[in-house]
PDB file of C-alpha atoms and ligand atoms in Angstrom:
ATOM      1  CA  MET A   1      79.751  52.912 234.439  1.00 65.00           C
ATOM      2  CA  THR A   2      82.082  50.681 232.369  1.00 69.00           C
ATOM      3  CA  ALA A   3      81.043  47.399 230.773  1.00 64.00           C
ATOM      4  CA  ALA A   4      83.310  45.543 233.220  1.00 71.00           C
ATOM      5  CA  SER A   5      81.899  47.105 236.382  1.00 75.00           C
ATOM      6  CA  GLY A   6      79.549  44.789 238.177  1.00 82.00           C
ATOM      7  CA  GLN A   7      81.410  41.703 236.923  1.00 90.00           C
ATOM      8  CA  PHE A   8      84.067  41.782 239.661  1.00 93.00           C
ATOM      9  CA  ARG A   9      83.984  41.421 243.436  1.00 94.00           C
ATOM     10  CA  MET A  10      86.976  41.993 245.748  1.00 96.00           C
ATOM     11  CA  MET A  11      87.527  38.539 247.312  1.00 97.00           C
ATOM     12  CA  HIS A  12      90.702  38.621 249.415  1.00 98.00           C
ATOM     13  CA  THR A  13      94.196  39.934 249.945  1.00 98.00           C
ATOM     14  CA  MET A  14      96.883  37.254 250.331  1.00 98.00           C
ATOM     15  CA  ILE A  15      99.914  37.650 252.585  1.00 98.00           C
ATOM     16  CA  ARG A  16     102.625  35.023 253.161  1.00 98.00           C
ATOM     17  CA  VAL A  17     103.163  34.266 256.850  1.00 98.00           C
ATOM     18  CA  PHE A  18     106.092  32.588 258.622  1.00 98.00           C
ATOM     19  CA  ASP A  19     104.107  30.946 261.430  1.00 98.00           C
ATOM     20  CA  LEU A  20     100.476  30.179 260.582  1.00 98.00           C
ATOM     21  CA  ASP A  21      99.223  29.495 264.115  1.00 98.00           C
ATOM     22  CA  ARG A  22     100.853  32.723 265.323  1.00 98.00           C
ATOM     23  CA  SER A  23      99.120  34.707 262.586  1.00 98.00           C
ATOM     24  CA  ILE A  24      95.736  33.048 263.061  1.00 98.00           C
ATOM     25  CA  LYS A  25      95.972  33.836 266.781  1.00 98.00           C
ATOM     26  CA  PHE A  26      96.749  37.498 266.024  1.00 98.00           C
ATOM     27  CA  TYR A  27      93.969  38.017 263.478  1.00 98.00           C
ATOM     28  CA  THR A  28      91.343  36.195 265.536  1.00 98.00           C
ATOM     29  CA  GLU A  29      92.205  37.026 269.147  1.00 98.00           C
ATOM     30  CA  LEU A  30      93.490  40.615 268.748  1.00 98.00           C
ATOM     31  CA  LEU A  31      91.556  41.764 265.673  1.00 98.00           C
ATOM     32  CA  GLY A  32      88.362  39.783 266.264  1.00 98.00           C
ATOM     33  CA  MET A  33      88.320  38.010 262.915  1.00 98.00           C
ATOM     34  CA  LYS A  34      86.917  34.517 262.431  1.00 98.00           C
ATOM     35  CA  LEU A  35      88.925  31.625 261.006  1.00 98.00           C
ATOM     36  CA  LEU A  36      86.681  30.925 258.007  1.00 98.00           C
ATOM     37  CA  ARG A  37      88.529  27.937 256.553  1.00 98.00           C
ATOM     38  CA  LYS A  38      91.906  26.294 256.385  1.00 98.00           C
ATOM     39  CA  ASP A  39      92.984  24.363 253.306  1.00 98.00           C
ATOM     40  CA  ASP A  40      96.092  22.160 253.029  1.00 98.00           C
ATOM     41  CA  TYR A  41      97.735  21.601 249.651  1.00 98.00           C
ATOM     42  CA  PRO A  42     100.203  18.683 250.093  1.00 98.00           C
ATOM     43  CA  GLY A  43     101.099  18.800 246.406  1.00 98.00           C
ATOM     44  CA  GLY A  44     102.230  22.415 246.760  1.00 98.00           C
ATOM     45  CA  LYS A  45     103.378  22.050 250.360  1.00 98.00           C
ATOM     46  CA  PHE A  46     101.374  25.057 251.531  1.00 98.00           C
ATOM     47  CA  THR A  47      98.301  25.855 253.615  1.00 98.00           C
ATOM     48  CA  ASN A  48      95.834  28.703 253.109  1.00 98.00           C
ATOM     49  CA  ALA A  49      93.899  30.039 256.105  1.00 98.00           C
ATOM     50  CA  PHE A  50      91.140  32.553 255.402  1.00 98.00           C
ATOM     51  CA  VAL A  51      90.266  35.027 258.146  1.00 99.00           C
ATOM     52  CA  GLY A  52      87.691  37.798 258.146  1.00 98.00           C
ATOM     53  CA  TYR A  53      84.629  39.381 259.705  1.00 98.00           C
ATOM     54  CA  GLY A  54      82.064  37.560 257.596  1.00 98.00           C
ATOM     55  CA  PRO A  55      81.651  34.794 255.030  1.00 98.00           C
ATOM     56  CA  GLU A  56      83.601  34.898 251.772  1.00 98.00           C
ATOM     57  CA  GLU A  57      80.317  34.981 249.900  1.00 96.00           C
ATOM     58  CA  THR A  58      79.745  38.535 251.107  1.00 96.00           C
ATOM     59  CA  ASP A  59      82.934  39.826 252.717  1.00 98.00           C
ATOM     60  CA  THR A  60      86.434  40.622 251.500  1.00 98.00           C
ATOM     61  CA  VAL A  61      88.820  38.559 253.625  1.00 98.00           C
ATOM     62  CA  VAL A  62      92.520  37.957 254.234  1.00 98.00           C
ATOM     63  CA  GLU A  63      94.236  34.820 252.928  1.00 98.00           C
ATOM     64  CA  LEU A  64      97.159  33.760 255.117  1.00 98.00           C
ATOM     65  CA  THR A  65      99.453  31.560 253.068  1.00 98.00           C
ATOM     66  CA  TYR A  66     101.923  29.319 254.881  1.00 98.00           C
ATOM     67  CA  ASN A  67     104.612  27.588 252.810  1.00 98.00           C
ATOM     68  CA  TRP A  68     105.591  24.423 254.696  1.00 98.00           C
ATOM     69  CA  GLY A  69     109.097  24.281 256.114  1.00 95.00           C
ATOM     70  CA  ARG A  70     109.798  27.971 255.528  1.00 93.00           C
ATOM     71  CA  GLU A  71     113.057  28.683 257.378  1.00 92.00           C
ATOM     72  CA  GLU A  72     113.453  32.447 256.877  1.00 95.00           C
ATOM     73  CA  PRO A  73     110.937  35.144 257.778  1.00 96.00           C
ATOM     74  CA  TYR A  74     109.644  37.008 254.719  1.00 97.00           C
ATOM     75  CA  GLU A  75     111.152  40.303 253.577  1.00 96.00           C
ATOM     76  CA  LEU A  76     108.119  42.550 253.119  1.00 95.00           C
ATOM     77  CA  GLY A  77     109.825  44.866 250.644  1.00 91.00           C
ATOM     78  CA  THR A  78     109.145  48.551 250.050  1.00 94.00           C
ATOM     79  CA  GLY A  79     106.056  48.237 247.864  1.00 95.00           C
ATOM     80  CA  PHE A  80     103.548  46.774 250.284  1.00 94.00           C
ATOM     81  CA  GLY A  81     101.522  49.409 252.135  1.00 97.00           C
ATOM     82  CA  HIS A  82      98.884  48.114 254.506  1.00 98.00           C
ATOM     83  CA  LEU A  83      95.661  46.328 255.154  1.00 98.00           C
ATOM     84  CA  ALA A  84      93.038  48.713 256.541  1.00 98.00           C
ATOM     85  CA  LEU A  85      90.385  48.103 259.187  1.00 98.00           C
ATOM     86  CA  GLY A  86      87.677  50.552 260.252  1.00 98.00           C
ATOM     87  CA  VAL A  87      87.035  51.048 263.963  1.00 98.00           C
ATOM     88  CA  ASN A  88      84.569  53.201 265.869  1.00 95.00           C
ATOM     89  CA  ASP A  89      86.773  54.482 268.668  1.00 95.00           C
ATOM     90  CA  ILE A  90      90.378  54.334 267.458  1.00 98.00           C
ATOM     91  CA  TYR A  91      91.793  55.573 270.768  1.00 98.00           C
ATOM     92  CA  ALA A  92      90.011  52.951 272.859  1.00 98.00           C
ATOM     93  CA  VAL A  93      90.855  50.221 270.329  1.00 98.00           C
ATOM     94  CA  CYS A  94      94.551  51.145 270.303  1.00 98.00           C
ATOM     95  CA  ALA A  95      94.666  51.268 274.108  1.00 98.00           C
ATOM     96  CA  ALA A  96      93.158  47.774 274.266  1.00 98.00           C
ATOM     97  CA  LEU A  97      95.519  46.430 271.593  1.00 98.00           C
ATOM     98  CA  GLU A  98      98.510  47.906 273.394  1.00 97.00           C
ATOM     99  CA  LYS A  99      97.432  46.122 276.611  1.00 97.00           C
ATOM    100  CA  GLN A 100      97.343  42.883 274.607  1.00 96.00           C
ATOM    101  CA  GLY A 101     100.903  43.462 273.461  1.00 96.00           C
ATOM    102  CA  ALA A 102     100.266  44.645 269.906  1.00 97.00           C
ATOM    103  CA  LYS A 103     103.018  46.718 268.246  1.00 98.00           C
ATOM    104  CA  ILE A 104     101.709  50.186 267.358  1.00 98.00           C
ATOM    105  CA  PRO A 105     104.468  51.953 265.417  1.00 98.00           C
ATOM    106  CA  ARG A 106     102.147  54.843 264.578  1.00 98.00           C
ATOM    107  CA  PRO A 107      99.861  55.860 267.468  1.00 98.00           C
ATOM    108  CA  PRO A 108      96.338  57.146 266.703  1.00 98.00           C
ATOM    109  CA  GLY A 109      95.854  60.728 265.571  1.00 98.00           C
ATOM    110  CA  PRO A 110      94.931  62.801 262.558  1.00 97.00           C
ATOM    111  CA  MET A 111      96.734  61.598 259.438  1.00 97.00           C
ATOM    112  CA  LEU A 112      99.482  63.771 257.988  1.00 95.00           C
ATOM    113  CA  HIS A 113      98.121  66.095 255.306  1.00 94.00           C
ATOM    114  CA  GLY A 114      94.578  65.052 256.200  1.00 93.00           C
ATOM    115  CA  THR A 115      91.950  64.925 258.914  1.00 93.00           C
ATOM    116  CA  THR A 116      90.960  61.261 259.274  1.00 96.00           C
ATOM    117  CA  HIS A 117      92.293  59.749 262.495  1.00 98.00           C
ATOM    118  CA  ILE A 118      94.438  56.696 261.769  1.00 98.00           C
ATOM    119  CA  ALA A 119      96.927  54.423 263.466  1.00 98.00           C
ATOM    120  CA  PHE A 120      99.267  51.717 262.196  1.00 98.00           C
ATOM    121  CA  ILE A 121      99.785  48.440 264.027  1.00 98.00           C
ATOM    122  CA  GLU A 122     101.957  45.529 262.932  1.00 98.00           C
ATOM    123  CA  ASP A 123     100.986  41.892 262.556  1.00 98.00           C
ATOM    124  CA  PRO A 124     103.423  39.102 263.629  1.00 98.00           C
ATOM    125  CA  ASP A 125     105.257  39.195 260.258  1.00 98.00           C
ATOM    126  CA  GLY A 126     105.561  42.994 260.359  1.00 98.00           C
ATOM    127  CA  TYR A 127     102.801  43.703 257.848  1.00 98.00           C
ATOM    128  CA  LYS A 128     101.297  47.103 258.580  1.00 98.00           C
ATOM    129  CA  ILE A 129      97.602  47.241 259.406  1.00 98.00           C
ATOM    130  CA  GLU A 130      95.996  50.658 259.317  1.00 98.00           C
ATOM    131  CA  LEU A 131      93.205  51.379 261.754  1.00 98.00           C
ATOM    132  CA  ILE A 132      90.850  54.074 260.502  1.00 98.00           C
ATOM    133  CA  GLY A 133      88.598  55.965 262.888  1.00 97.00           C
ATOM    134  CA  LEU A 134      85.272  55.645 261.095  1.00 97.00           C
ATOM    135  CA  ASP A 135      83.794  58.409 263.216  1.00 93.00           C
ATOM    136  CA  THR A 136      86.503  60.804 261.962  1.00 91.00           C
ATOM    137  CA  MET A 137      85.981  60.262 258.232  1.00 93.00           C
TER     138      MET A 137
HETATM  139  C1  LIG B 201      93.355  57.341 254.201  1.00 88.79           C
HETATM  140  C2  LIG B 201      94.206  56.191 254.655  1.00 88.79           C
HETATM  141  O1  LIG B 201      93.593  54.984 254.260  1.00 88.79           O
HETATM  142  C3  LIG B 201      95.585  56.178 254.125  1.00 88.79           C
HETATM  143  O2  LIG B 201      96.171  55.114 253.945  1.00 88.79           O
HETATM  144  S1  LIG B 201      96.430  57.695 253.923  1.00 88.79           S
HETATM  145  C4  LIG B 201      97.779  57.374 255.057  1.00 88.79           C
HETATM  146  C5  LIG B 201      99.006  58.091 254.621  1.00 88.79           C
HETATM  147  N1  LIG B 201      99.488  57.608 253.332  1.00 88.79           N
HETATM  148  C6  LIG B 201     100.512  58.211 252.729  1.00 88.79           C
HETATM  149  O3  LIG B 201     101.079  59.195 253.195  1.00 88.79           O
HETATM  150  C7  LIG B 201     100.861  57.581 251.374  1.00 88.79           C
HETATM  151  C8  LIG B 201     102.071  58.258 250.739  1.00 88.79           C
HETATM  152  C9  LIG B 201     103.393  57.895 251.424  1.00 88.79           C
HETATM  153  N2  LIG B 201     104.462  58.586 250.756  1.00 88.79           N
HETATM  154  C10 LIG B 201     103.635  56.391 251.293  1.00 88.79           C
HETATM  155  O4  LIG B 201     104.145  55.969 250.266  1.00 88.79           O
HETATM  156  O5  LIG B 201     103.263  55.664 252.264  1.00 88.79           O
HETATM  157  C11 LIG B 201     100.064  57.845 255.664  1.00 88.79           C
HETATM  158  O6  LIG B 201     100.724  56.805 255.664  1.00 88.79           O
HETATM  159  N3  LIG B 201     100.210  58.820 256.564  1.00 88.79           N
HETATM  160  C12 LIG B 201     101.199  58.721 257.619  1.00 88.79           C
HETATM  161  C13 LIG B 201     100.667  59.352 258.874  1.00 88.79           C
HETATM  162  O7  LIG B 201     101.325  59.180 259.916  1.00 88.79           O
HETATM  163  O8  LIG B 201      99.615  60.023 258.815  1.00 88.79           O
HETATM  164 NI1   NI B 202      94.967  53.385 253.856  1.00 88.79          NI
END
C-alpha cells in the first residue's frame, strides 16, 4: 500500500466525438448508459456530455467531448485501445447489438492467448469497445 493509494478515484475517460447526438444515442440506446449531464462551454466552443451506468459520485463514466463546428472526423491513431464493458451473456448481447445495427469487428469468443470470452464493437466514431463476458473470467 503506497502513501498515494486511497487518494485517487478513477473519474472518467474522455473521447472526442464528431456528432454528439449520434454518440449519445449510441451510448444510451445501444449500450444502456444514462446521459448524466451535458455542459456547454461557449468560451471554449465545446460541449461535454457524461454518460455512464451510475452517478459520477460512485461510478467511472465516459466524457464525450464535442468541439463545435468540427468539420473532419477524428483520426483515432494507433495508440488508443478500447473502453471495456462487462456483460453477463456476451453471445446474447452481441446478437442483440447486431440486430440493432452495431458494428462488431471482432465477434465474441475466447480471447487470443487467453480464456476470457471477449468481443469488440465500434462506436459511431470508430472507437473500439471491448465486451467482456463476466461469466467467463
Ligand atoms: C482482457 C481484455 O481486457 C483485454 O483487453 S486482452 C485483449 C487482447 N489484447 C491484446 O492482444 C493486447 C496486445 C495487442 N498486441 C495490442 O496491442 O492490441 C486482444 O486484443 N485480443 C484480440 C483477440 O481477438 O482476442
Ligand atoms: Ni481490455
